[in-house]
Amino acid sequence: MLTQKPSYTESDLETVLVSKEEIRQRVLELGKQLSEHYEGKDVTIVSILSGALVFTADLIRSCDFATRLDCLRAESYGNATSAQNPPRITNPLKTDITGHHVLVVDDILDSGNTLKAIIAHLQGFSPASLKSCVLLDKPARHEKSFSADFCGFTIPDKFVVGYGLDFAERYRNLACIGVLKKELQDSASHV
Ligand code: IMP
Ligand code: MG
């Protein structure tokens, strides 16, 4: 029985895991790290929709090298908090990445299934190089031996929302990253 009605704002969070300021600082650091790694190179950034949208928007503005931006959509989750099917890539790239440096940007490395499938898909286009950057990593949940080349924060095994991450398409607009109150997470009434 749901005692609290969701407001779809920060007040639905039980805890804030990463604050707005911590995100801002870390995104700047990642931008610096990427700028050193890709100095003088032209890089196609492939953002995985919709979760990586907010992170990508901030990250590319702290990157000091030539970029092109493209997006892929991979669907592995319905409105639930765990994977149901193997990920499906549901929209193709618009840019030709053959012989180009490619950086895949995703919101979170959870089981690793999505990023692993995307990397395998992109490898098929023979890019000059292919690296990945995730905002969050949940090592306790990895199913496959896969790690991201660049990572913002390592977090515990909790379902998180905010800064692009959703629960049933809600909460993507929160400026921080946090864990929903349990009764709101368990409830299907607002999915
Ligand atoms: P994976 O394939 O299990 O690594 O899951 C990848 C995708 O699942 C991410 O890109 C997210 O869209 C979603 N996801 C995984 N964990 C969370 C979470 O804690 N909150 C919100 N979305 C998540
Ligand atoms: Mg999602």
mmCIF file of C-alpha atoms and ligand atoms in Angstrom:
data_model
loop_
_atom_site.group_PDB
_atom_site.id
_atom_site.type_symbol
_atom_site.label_atom_id
_atom_site.label_comp_id
_atom_site.label_asym_id
_atom_site.label_seq_id
_atom_site.Cartn_x
_atom_site.Cartn_y
_atom_site.Cartn_z
ATOM 1 C CA MET A 1 0.000 0.000 0.000
ATOM 2 C CA LEU A 2 1.505 3.317 -1.072
ATOM 3 C CA THR A 3 1.457 5.805 1.794
ATOM 4 C CA GLN A 4 3.375 8.522 -0.003
ATOM 5 C CA LYS A 5 2.443 9.905 -3.402
ATOM 6 C CA PRO A 6 5.518 10.476 -5.584
ATOM 7 C CA SER A 7 6.369 14.086 -6.396
ATOM 8 C CA TYR A 8 9.000 13.073 -9.002
ATOM 9 C CA THR A 9 11.365 15.582 -7.412
ATOM 10 C CA GLU A 10 14.400 15.325 -5.127
ATOM 11 C CA SER A 11 12.101 14.857 -2.131
ATOM 12 C CA ASP A 12 11.314 11.318 -3.361
ATOM 13 C CA LEU A 13 14.932 10.354 -2.607
ATOM 14 C CA GLU A 14 15.896 8.381 0.464
ATOM 15 C CA THR A 15 19.575 9.306 0.066
ATOM 16 C CA VAL A 16 21.696 11.460 -2.196
ATOM 17 C CA LEU A 17 24.680 9.374 -3.318
ATOM 18 C CA VAL A 18 26.387 11.995 -5.489
ATOM 19 C CA SER A 19 25.686 15.699 -5.088
ATOM 20 C CA LYS A 20 25.323 18.260 -7.876
ATOM 21 C CA GLU A 21 28.683 19.798 -6.935
ATOM 22 C CA GLU A 22 30.474 16.418 -6.834
ATOM 23 C CA ILE A 23 29.112 15.653 -10.317
ATOM 24 C CA ARG A 24 30.232 19.043 -11.630
ATOM 25 C CA GLN A 25 33.774 18.571 -10.279
ATOM 26 C CA ARG A 26 34.134 15.023 -11.549
ATOM 27 C CA VAL A 27 32.793 15.842 -15.031
ATOM 28 C CA LEU A 28 35.424 18.600 -15.291
ATOM 29 C CA GLU A 29 38.130 16.108 -14.228
ATOM 30 C CA LEU A 30 36.915 13.542 -16.758
ATOM 31 C CA GLY A 31 36.960 16.222 -19.454
ATOM 32 C CA LYS A 32 40.595 16.987 -18.575
ATOM 33 C CA GLN A 33 41.523 13.305 -18.601
ATOM 34 C CA LEU A 34 39.834 12.818 -21.994
ATOM 35 C CA SER A 35 41.443 15.981 -23.375
ATOM 36 C CA GLU A 36 44.897 14.623 -22.464
ATOM 37 C CA HIS A 37 44.095 11.224 -23.932
ATOM 38 C CA TYR A 38 42.655 12.587 -27.199
ATOM 39 C CA GLU A 39 44.931 15.625 -27.617
ATOM 40 C CA GLY A 40 45.002 16.677 -31.292
ATOM 41 C CA LYS A 41 42.542 13.954 -32.315
ATOM 42 C CA ASP A 42 39.088 14.164 -33.880
ATOM 43 C CA VAL A 43 36.675 12.030 -31.849
ATOM 44 C CA THR A 44 33.145 10.814 -32.541
ATOM 45 C CA ILE A 45 31.249 10.742 -29.278
ATOM 46 C CA VAL A 46 28.449 8.181 -29.241
ATOM 47 C CA SER A 47 25.949 8.913 -26.483
ATOM 48 C CA ILE A 48 23.617 6.125 -25.392
ATOM 49 C CA LEU A 49 20.080 7.439 -25.144
ATOM 50 C CA SER A 50 18.305 8.368 -23.053
ATOM 51 C CA GLY A 51 20.268 7.860 -19.838
ATOM 52 C CA ALA A 52 23.577 9.365 -21.002
ATOM 53 C CA LEU A 53 21.982 12.513 -22.426
ATOM 54 C CA VAL A 54 22.535 14.808 -19.443
ATOM 55 C CA PHE A 55 26.036 13.487 -18.705
ATOM 56 C CA THR A 56 27.057 13.782 -22.375
ATOM 57 C CA ALA A 57 25.794 17.354 -22.593
ATOM 58 C CA ASP A 58 28.038 18.394 -19.689
ATOM 59 C CA LEU A 59 30.994 16.169 -20.606
ATOM 60 C CA ILE A 60 31.409 17.386 -24.199
ATOM 61 C CA ARG A 61 31.560 20.970 -22.936
ATOM 62 C CA SER A 62 34.559 20.101 -20.768
ATOM 63 C CA CYS A 63 36.366 18.339 -23.640
ATOM 64 C CA ASP A 64 39.055 20.351 -25.394
ATOM 65 C CA PHE A 65 39.419 18.433 -28.683
ATOM 66 C CA ALA A 66 37.543 18.140 -31.960
ATOM 67 C CA THR A 67 34.313 16.160 -31.622
ATOM 68 C CA ARG A 68 31.354 14.907 -33.588
ATOM 69 C CA LEU A 69 28.266 13.787 -31.688
ATOM 70 C CA ASP A 70 26.035 10.856 -32.524
ATOM 71 C CA CYS A 71 23.529 8.833 -30.503
ATOM 72 C CA LEU A 72 22.493 5.207 -30.168
ATOM 73 C CA ARG A 73 19.503 3.833 -28.358
ATOM 74 C CA ALA A 74 19.844 0.467 -26.639
ATOM 75 C CA GLU A 75 16.812 -0.997 -24.983
ATOM 76 C CA SER A 76 17.264 -3.498 -22.225
ATOM 77 C CA TYR A 77 14.941 -2.295 -19.501
ATOM 78 C CA GLY A 78 11.198 -1.796 -19.516
ATOM 79 C CA ASN A 79 9.829 0.112 -16.580
ATOM 80 C CA ALA A 80 11.480 -2.168 -14.066
ATOM 81 C CA THR A 81 14.660 -1.890 -12.024
ATOM 82 C CA SER A 82 16.436 -4.949 -13.429
ATOM 83 C CA ALA A 83 17.323 -6.280 -16.884
ATOM 84 C CA GLN A 84 14.674 -8.381 -18.588
ATOM 85 C CA ASN A 85 15.987 -9.048 -22.097
ATOM 86 C CA PRO A 86 19.322 -8.822 -23.841
ATOM 87 C CA PRO A 87 19.882 -5.243 -25.083
ATOM 88 C CA ARG A 88 18.632 -4.325 -28.550
ATOM 89 C CA ILE A 89 20.175 -1.483 -30.544
ATOM 90 C CA THR A 90 17.130 0.304 -31.876
ATOM 91 C CA ASN A 91 18.488 3.274 -33.805
ATOM 92 C CA PRO A 92 21.456 3.352 -36.150
ATOM 93 C CA LEU A 93 24.343 5.833 -36.142
ATOM 94 C CA LYS A 94 24.103 8.759 -38.552
ATOM 95 C CA THR A 95 27.865 9.258 -38.850
ATOM 96 C CA ASP A 96 30.399 7.031 -40.578
ATOM 97 C CA ILE A 97 32.793 5.867 -37.858
ATOM 98 C CA THR A 98 35.054 3.682 -39.989
ATOM 99 C CA GLY A 99 38.627 4.830 -39.357
ATOM 100 C CA HIS A 100 37.464 7.388 -36.761
ATOM 101 C CA HIS A 101 38.224 7.555 -33.042
ATOM 102 C CA VAL A 102 35.052 6.675 -31.144
ATOM 103 C CA LEU A 103 34.198 7.319 -27.499
ATOM 104 C CA VAL A 104 30.995 5.686 -26.234
ATOM 105 C CA VAL A 105 29.388 7.591 -23.363
ATOM 106 C CA ASP A 106 26.883 5.847 -21.106
ATOM 107 C CA ASP A 107 25.214 6.671 -17.818
ATOM 108 C CA ILE A 108 25.955 3.516 -15.851
ATOM 109 C CA LEU A 109 27.731 0.185 -16.071
ATOM 110 C CA ASP A 110 25.371 -2.182 -14.295
ATOM 111 C CA SER A 111 25.398 -5.799 -15.564
ATOM 112 C CA GLY A 112 27.654 -4.613 -18.402
ATOM 113 C CA ASN A 113 25.419 -6.258 -21.016
ATOM 114 C CA THR A 114 24.427 -3.018 -22.753
ATOM 115 C CA LEU A 115 27.899 -1.540 -23.115
ATOM 116 C CA LYS A 116 29.399 -4.864 -24.137
ATOM 117 C CA ALA A 117 26.769 -5.287 -26.890
ATOM 118 C CA ILE A 118 27.274 -1.686 -28.067
ATOM 119 C CA ILE A 119 31.065 -2.021 -28.201
ATOM 120 C CA ALA A 120 30.732 -5.263 -30.211
ATOM 121 C CA HIS A 121 28.275 -3.521 -32.575
ATOM 122 C CA LEU A 122 30.555 -0.508 -33.094
ATOM 123 C CA GLN A 123 33.663 -2.660 -33.497
ATOM 124 C CA GLY A 124 31.970 -4.024 -36.634
ATOM 125 C CA PHE A 125 32.467 -0.612 -38.306
ATOM 126 C CA SER A 126 36.278 -0.794 -37.833
ATOM 127 C CA PRO A 127 36.849 2.474 -35.964
ATOM 128 C CA ALA A 128 40.444 3.720 -35.532
ATOM 129 C CA SER A 129 39.963 3.369 -31.770
ATOM 130 C CA LEU A 130 37.019 2.564 -29.511
ATOM 131 C CA LYS A 131 36.832 3.548 -25.841
ATOM 132 C CA SER A 132 34.063 3.894 -23.288
ATOM 133 C CA CYS A 133 33.275 6.445 -20.601
ATOM 134 C CA VAL A 134 30.584 5.893 -17.965
ATOM 135 C CA LEU A 135 29.410 8.242 -15.270
ATOM 136 C CA LEU A 136 28.671 5.465 -12.780
ATOM 137 C CA ASP A 137 29.962 1.956 -12.226
ATOM 138 C CA LYS A 138 28.252 -0.670 -10.063
ATOM 139 C CA PRO A 139 30.963 -3.370 -9.869
ATOM 140 C CA ALA A 140 28.835 -5.632 -7.654
ATOM 141 C CA ARG A 141 26.402 -6.121 -10.549
ATOM 142 C CA HIS A 142 28.796 -6.913 -13.399
ATOM 143 C CA GLU A 143 27.808 -10.119 -15.202
ATOM 144 C CA LYS A 144 30.486 -9.948 -17.870
ATOM 145 C CA SER A 145 34.174 -9.225 -17.565
ATOM 146 C CA PHE A 146 33.983 -5.730 -18.908
ATOM 147 C CA SER A 147 35.256 -2.453 -17.582
ATOM 148 C CA ALA A 148 34.930 1.088 -18.872
ATOM 149 C CA ASP A 149 38.051 2.981 -19.937
ATOM 150 C CA PHE A 150 36.937 6.161 -18.130
ATOM 151 C CA CYS A 151 34.608 6.248 -15.122
ATOM 152 C CA GLY A 152 33.127 8.998 -12.972
ATOM 153 C CA PHE A 153 32.050 7.285 -9.759
ATOM 154 C CA THR A 154 31.937 3.758 -8.358
ATOM 155 C CA ILE A 155 28.672 3.233 -6.485
ATOM 156 C CA PRO A 156 27.174 0.448 -4.341
ATOM 157 C CA ASP A 157 24.544 -2.011 -5.605
ATOM 158 C CA LYS A 158 21.550 0.362 -5.396
ATOM 159 C CA PHE A 159 19.094 1.453 -8.058
ATOM 160 C CA VAL A 160 19.790 5.150 -8.575
ATOM 161 C CA VAL A 161 18.030 8.005 -10.342
ATOM 162 C CA GLY A 162 18.861 11.553 -11.364
ATOM 163 C CA TYR A 163 21.266 13.354 -13.724
ATOM 164 C CA GLY A 164 19.820 11.443 -16.685
ATOM 165 C CA LEU A 165 19.061 8.165 -14.915
ATOM 166 C CA ASP A 166 15.396 7.278 -14.664
ATOM 167 C CA PHE A 167 12.826 5.134 -12.974
ATOM 168 C CA ALA A 168 10.015 4.665 -15.513
ATOM 169 C CA GLU A 169 11.225 7.791 -17.368
ATOM 170 C CA ARG A 170 10.958 9.935 -14.197
ATOM 171 C CA TYR A 171 13.672 11.779 -12.271
ATOM 172 C CA ARG A 172 16.084 12.288 -15.212
ATOM 173 C CA ASN A 173 16.009 16.031 -14.471
ATOM 174 C CA LEU A 174 17.352 15.807 -10.886
ATOM 175 C CA ALA A 175 20.695 17.608 -10.559
ATOM 176 C CA CYS A 176 22.035 14.997 -8.089
ATOM 177 C CA ILE A 177 22.117 11.191 -8.112
ATOM 178 C CA GLY A 178 20.268 9.339 -5.380
ATOM 179 C CA VAL A 179 18.323 6.305 -4.237
ATOM 180 C CA LEU A 180 14.544 6.440 -4.325
ATOM 181 C CA LYS A 181 12.575 5.861 -1.141
ATOM 182 C CA LYS A 182 11.924 2.135 -0.992
ATOM 183 C CA GLU A 183 8.146 2.359 -1.070
ATOM 184 C CA LEU A 184 8.318 4.455 -4.257
ATOM 185 C CA GLN A 185 10.762 2.042 -5.874
ATOM 186 C CA ASP A 186 8.643 -1.004 -5.095
ATOM 187 C CA SER A 187 5.442 0.611 -6.224
ATOM 188 C CA ALA A 188 4.165 -0.075 -9.734
ATOM 189 C CA SER A 189 1.443 2.534 -9.310
ATOM 190 C CA HIS A 190 3.483 5.375 -10.771
ATOM 191 C CA VAL A 191 5.124 3.428 -13.621
HETATM 192 P P1 IMP B 1 23.392 -2.915 -18.005
HETATM 193 O O1 IMP B 1 23.184 -3.453 -19.391
HETATM 194 O O2 IMP B 1 22.847 -3.862 -16.966
HETATM 195 O O3 IMP B 1 24.833 -2.531 -17.715
HETATM 196 O O4 IMP B 1 22.471 -1.661 -17.833
HETATM 197 C C1 IMP B 1 22.668 -0.547 -18.545
HETATM 198 C C2 IMP B 1 21.479 0.362 -18.568
HETATM 199 O O5 IMP B 1 20.488 0.030 -17.585
HETATM 200 C C3 IMP B 1 21.952 1.744 -18.225
HETATM 201 O O6 IMP B 1 22.445 2.402 -19.364
HETATM 202 C C4 IMP B 1 20.729 2.360 -17.593
HETATM 203 O O7 IMP B 1 19.916 2.951 -18.594
HETATM 204 C C5 IMP B 1 20.005 1.194 -16.937
HETATM 205 N N1 IMP B 1 20.333 1.114 -15.490
HETATM 206 C C6 IMP B 1 21.142 0.246 -14.873
HETATM 207 N N2 IMP B 1 21.220 0.493 -13.547
HETATM 208 C C7 IMP B 1 20.455 1.571 -13.326
HETATM 209 C C8 IMP B 1 20.138 2.339 -12.151
HETATM 210 O O8 IMP B 1 20.594 2.102 -11.020
HETATM 211 N N3 IMP B 1 19.283 3.383 -12.341
HETATM 212 C C9 IMP B 1 18.758 3.727 -13.554
HETATM 213 N N4 IMP B 1 19.036 3.047 -14.668
HETATM 214 C C10 IMP B 1 19.879 1.976 -14.559
HETATM 215 MG MG MG B 2 17.033 3.647 -18.087
#
